[in-house]
């Protein structure tokens, strides 16, 4: 599921789309508003640890797939 050259932020969006989930649905599952999720997906805002855990759980994937080696 990884793409060549995909950044952790774009992986979040790619996996979300592959799971057929809208931004609004993932935002709700992560306890954030859709605008905040968009900022994370576009790399304008760094995801914090609790968000990373919730996003991975909501998408049913390992946190490392979504966010790679990003500092925790």
Short mmCIF file of N, CA and C in Angstrom, two decimals:
data_model
loop_
_atom_site.label_atom_id
_atom_site.label_comp_id
_atom_site.label_asym_id
_atom_site.label_seq_id
_atom_site.Cartn_x
_atom_site.Cartn_y
_atom_site.Cartn_z
N UNK A 1 0.81 -1.18 0.00
CA UNK A 1 0.00 0.00 0.00
C UNK A 1 0.86 1.26 0.00
N UNK A 2 2.14 1.13 0.21
CA UNK A 2 2.98 2.32 0.20
C UNK A 2 3.23 2.77 -1.23
N UNK A 3 3.40 4.07 -1.39
CA UNK A 3 3.70 4.65 -2.69
C UNK A 3 5.12 5.16 -2.67
N UNK A 4 5.78 5.05 -3.81
CA UNK A 4 7.13 5.58 -3.92
C UNK A 4 7.10 7.07 -3.67
N UNK A 5 7.93 7.54 -2.76
CA UNK A 5 8.01 8.95 -2.48
C UNK A 5 6.90 9.49 -1.60
N UNK A 6 6.06 8.62 -1.07
CA UNK A 6 4.95 9.08 -0.24
C UNK A 6 5.47 9.56 1.10
N UNK A 7 5.00 10.71 1.51
CA UNK A 7 5.36 11.24 2.83
C UNK A 7 4.41 10.66 3.86
N UNK A 8 4.77 10.70 5.14
CA UNK A 8 3.83 10.21 6.15
C UNK A 8 2.48 10.89 6.08
N UNK A 9 2.47 12.19 5.79
CA UNK A 9 1.20 12.90 5.71
C UNK A 9 0.36 12.41 4.54
N UNK A 10 1.00 12.19 3.39
CA UNK A 10 0.24 11.70 2.24
C UNK A 10 -0.16 10.25 2.44
N UNK A 11 0.59 9.49 3.23
CA UNK A 11 0.20 8.11 3.52
C UNK A 11 -1.11 8.09 4.30
N UNK A 12 -1.28 9.00 5.22
CA UNK A 12 -2.52 9.07 5.98
C UNK A 12 -3.70 9.21 5.02
N UNK A 13 -3.60 10.14 4.11
CA UNK A 13 -4.67 10.36 3.14
C UNK A 13 -4.84 9.15 2.23
N UNK A 14 -3.74 8.58 1.75
CA UNK A 14 -3.80 7.43 0.85
C UNK A 14 -4.49 6.24 1.51
N UNK A 15 -4.13 5.96 2.74
CA UNK A 15 -4.74 4.83 3.45
C UNK A 15 -6.21 5.12 3.72
N UNK A 16 -6.51 6.34 4.11
CA UNK A 16 -7.91 6.73 4.35
C UNK A 16 -8.75 6.49 3.10
N UNK A 17 -8.25 6.95 1.96
CA UNK A 17 -8.99 6.77 0.71
C UNK A 17 -9.10 5.30 0.33
N UNK A 18 -8.02 4.55 0.55
CA UNK A 18 -8.05 3.12 0.24
C UNK A 18 -9.08 2.37 1.09
N UNK A 19 -9.32 2.87 2.27
CA UNK A 19 -10.31 2.25 3.17
C UNK A 19 -11.73 2.75 2.87
N UNK A 20 -11.86 3.68 1.91
CA UNK A 20 -13.17 4.19 1.55
C UNK A 20 -13.76 5.12 2.60
N UNK A 21 -12.88 5.76 3.36
CA UNK A 21 -13.33 6.62 4.45
C UNK A 21 -13.19 8.08 4.03
N UNK A 22 -14.19 8.87 4.34
CA UNK A 22 -14.11 10.30 4.05
C UNK A 22 -13.28 10.99 5.12
N UNK A 23 -12.84 12.19 4.79
CA UNK A 23 -12.11 12.98 5.78
C UNK A 23 -12.97 13.26 7.00
N UNK A 24 -14.23 13.53 6.77
CA UNK A 24 -15.15 13.80 7.87
C UNK A 24 -15.28 12.59 8.80
N UNK A 25 -15.35 11.39 8.22
CA UNK A 25 -15.46 10.17 9.02
C UNK A 25 -14.21 9.93 9.85
N UNK A 26 -13.04 10.10 9.23
CA UNK A 26 -11.80 9.89 9.98
C UNK A 26 -11.64 10.96 11.05
N UNK A 27 -11.97 12.19 10.72
CA UNK A 27 -11.87 13.26 11.71
C UNK A 27 -12.74 12.94 12.92
N UNK A 28 -13.93 12.49 12.68
CA UNK A 28 -14.85 12.15 13.77
C UNK A 28 -14.26 11.01 14.62
N UNK A 29 -13.72 9.99 13.95
CA UNK A 29 -13.14 8.85 14.67
C UNK A 29 -11.92 9.26 15.50
N UNK A 30 -11.22 10.30 15.06
CA UNK A 30 -10.02 10.76 15.76
C UNK A 30 -10.32 11.87 16.77
N UNK A 31 -11.55 12.34 16.80
CA UNK A 31 -11.93 13.38 17.75
C UNK A 31 -11.42 14.77 17.37
N UNK A 32 -11.27 15.02 16.06
CA UNK A 32 -10.84 16.34 15.60
C UNK A 32 -11.82 16.84 14.55
N UNK A 33 -11.74 18.11 14.21
CA UNK A 33 -12.62 18.60 13.16
C UNK A 33 -11.98 18.34 11.79
N UNK A 34 -12.80 18.29 10.74
CA UNK A 34 -12.28 17.97 9.40
C UNK A 34 -11.19 18.93 8.91
N UNK A 35 -11.27 20.19 9.27
CA UNK A 35 -10.24 21.15 8.87
C UNK A 35 -8.89 20.82 9.47
N UNK A 36 -8.90 20.37 10.71
CA UNK A 36 -7.65 19.99 11.37
C UNK A 36 -7.07 18.75 10.70
N UNK A 37 -7.91 17.79 10.38
CA UNK A 37 -7.44 16.60 9.67
C UNK A 37 -6.83 16.99 8.33
N UNK A 38 -7.47 17.88 7.61
CA UNK A 38 -6.95 18.34 6.33
C UNK A 38 -5.57 18.97 6.50
N UNK A 39 -5.40 19.76 7.53
CA UNK A 39 -4.09 20.38 7.79
C UNK A 39 -3.02 19.33 8.05
N UNK A 40 -3.38 18.27 8.73
CA UNK A 40 -2.42 17.18 8.99
C UNK A 40 -2.12 16.44 7.68
N UNK A 41 -3.16 16.13 6.92
CA UNK A 41 -2.96 15.40 5.67
C UNK A 41 -2.13 16.19 4.66
N UNK A 42 -2.20 17.49 4.70
CA UNK A 42 -1.45 18.33 3.76
C UNK A 42 -0.10 18.78 4.31
N UNK A 43 0.26 18.29 5.50
CA UNK A 43 1.57 18.58 6.05
C UNK A 43 1.72 19.96 6.67
N UNK A 44 0.61 20.65 6.88
CA UNK A 44 0.67 21.98 7.50
C UNK A 44 0.72 21.91 9.01
N UNK A 45 0.35 20.77 9.56
CA UNK A 45 0.31 20.58 11.00
C UNK A 45 0.83 19.18 11.30
N UNK A 46 1.74 19.08 12.27
CA UNK A 46 2.30 17.77 12.64
C UNK A 46 1.32 17.04 13.57
N UNK A 47 1.07 15.76 13.30
CA UNK A 47 0.17 15.00 14.17
C UNK A 47 0.82 14.71 15.51
N UNK A 48 0.06 14.82 16.56
CA UNK A 48 0.54 14.56 17.92
C UNK A 48 0.29 13.09 18.25
N UNK A 49 0.93 12.57 19.29
CA UNK A 49 0.86 11.12 19.59
C UNK A 49 -0.55 10.55 19.71
N UNK A 50 -1.44 11.22 20.42
CA UNK A 50 -2.79 10.67 20.59
C UNK A 50 -3.52 10.61 19.24
N UNK A 51 -3.32 11.61 18.40
CA UNK A 51 -3.94 11.59 17.08
C UNK A 51 -3.40 10.43 16.26
N UNK A 52 -2.08 10.23 16.28
CA UNK A 52 -1.48 9.13 15.51
C UNK A 52 -2.07 7.79 15.92
N UNK A 53 -2.21 7.58 17.23
CA UNK A 53 -2.78 6.31 17.71
C UNK A 53 -4.23 6.16 17.26
N UNK A 54 -5.03 7.22 17.39
CA UNK A 54 -6.45 7.14 17.01
C UNK A 54 -6.61 6.92 15.51
N UNK A 55 -5.81 7.61 14.71
CA UNK A 55 -5.90 7.45 13.25
C UNK A 55 -5.55 6.02 12.84
N UNK A 56 -4.48 5.49 13.39
CA UNK A 56 -4.08 4.12 13.06
C UNK A 56 -5.17 3.13 13.46
N UNK A 57 -5.74 3.31 14.64
CA UNK A 57 -6.81 2.41 15.10
C UNK A 57 -8.04 2.53 14.20
N UNK A 58 -8.42 3.75 13.85
CA UNK A 58 -9.61 3.97 13.02
C UNK A 58 -9.43 3.37 11.63
N UNK A 59 -8.21 3.39 11.12
CA UNK A 59 -7.94 2.86 9.79
C UNK A 59 -7.54 1.38 9.81
N UNK A 60 -7.33 0.84 11.00
CA UNK A 60 -7.00 -0.58 11.13
C UNK A 60 -5.62 -0.93 10.61
N UNK A 61 -4.67 -0.01 10.78
CA UNK A 61 -3.30 -0.25 10.33
C UNK A 61 -2.33 0.09 11.46
N UNK A 62 -1.09 -0.33 11.27
CA UNK A 62 -0.05 -0.01 12.24
C UNK A 62 0.31 1.48 12.13
N UNK A 63 0.54 2.10 13.25
CA UNK A 63 0.90 3.51 13.28
C UNK A 63 2.14 3.80 12.44
N UNK A 64 3.09 2.87 12.42
CA UNK A 64 4.31 3.04 11.65
C UNK A 64 4.05 3.16 10.15
N UNK A 65 3.01 2.49 9.65
CA UNK A 65 2.66 2.60 8.23
C UNK A 65 2.25 4.02 7.90
N UNK A 66 1.46 4.61 8.78
CA UNK A 66 0.95 5.96 8.52
C UNK A 66 1.98 7.05 8.72
N UNK A 67 2.78 6.90 9.78
CA UNK A 67 3.64 8.00 10.18
C UNK A 67 5.12 7.67 10.19
N UNK A 68 5.48 6.46 9.82
CA UNK A 68 6.87 6.08 9.68
C UNK A 68 7.73 6.40 10.89
N UNK A 69 8.89 6.95 10.64
CA UNK A 69 9.86 7.22 11.70
C UNK A 69 9.70 8.56 12.38
N UNK A 70 8.56 9.18 12.23
CA UNK A 70 8.33 10.48 12.84
C UNK A 70 8.54 10.40 14.35
N UNK A 71 9.21 11.36 14.92
CA UNK A 71 9.49 11.40 16.36
C UNK A 71 8.19 11.38 17.15
N UNK A 72 8.23 10.66 18.25
CA UNK A 72 7.03 10.53 19.09
C UNK A 72 7.14 11.34 20.31
#
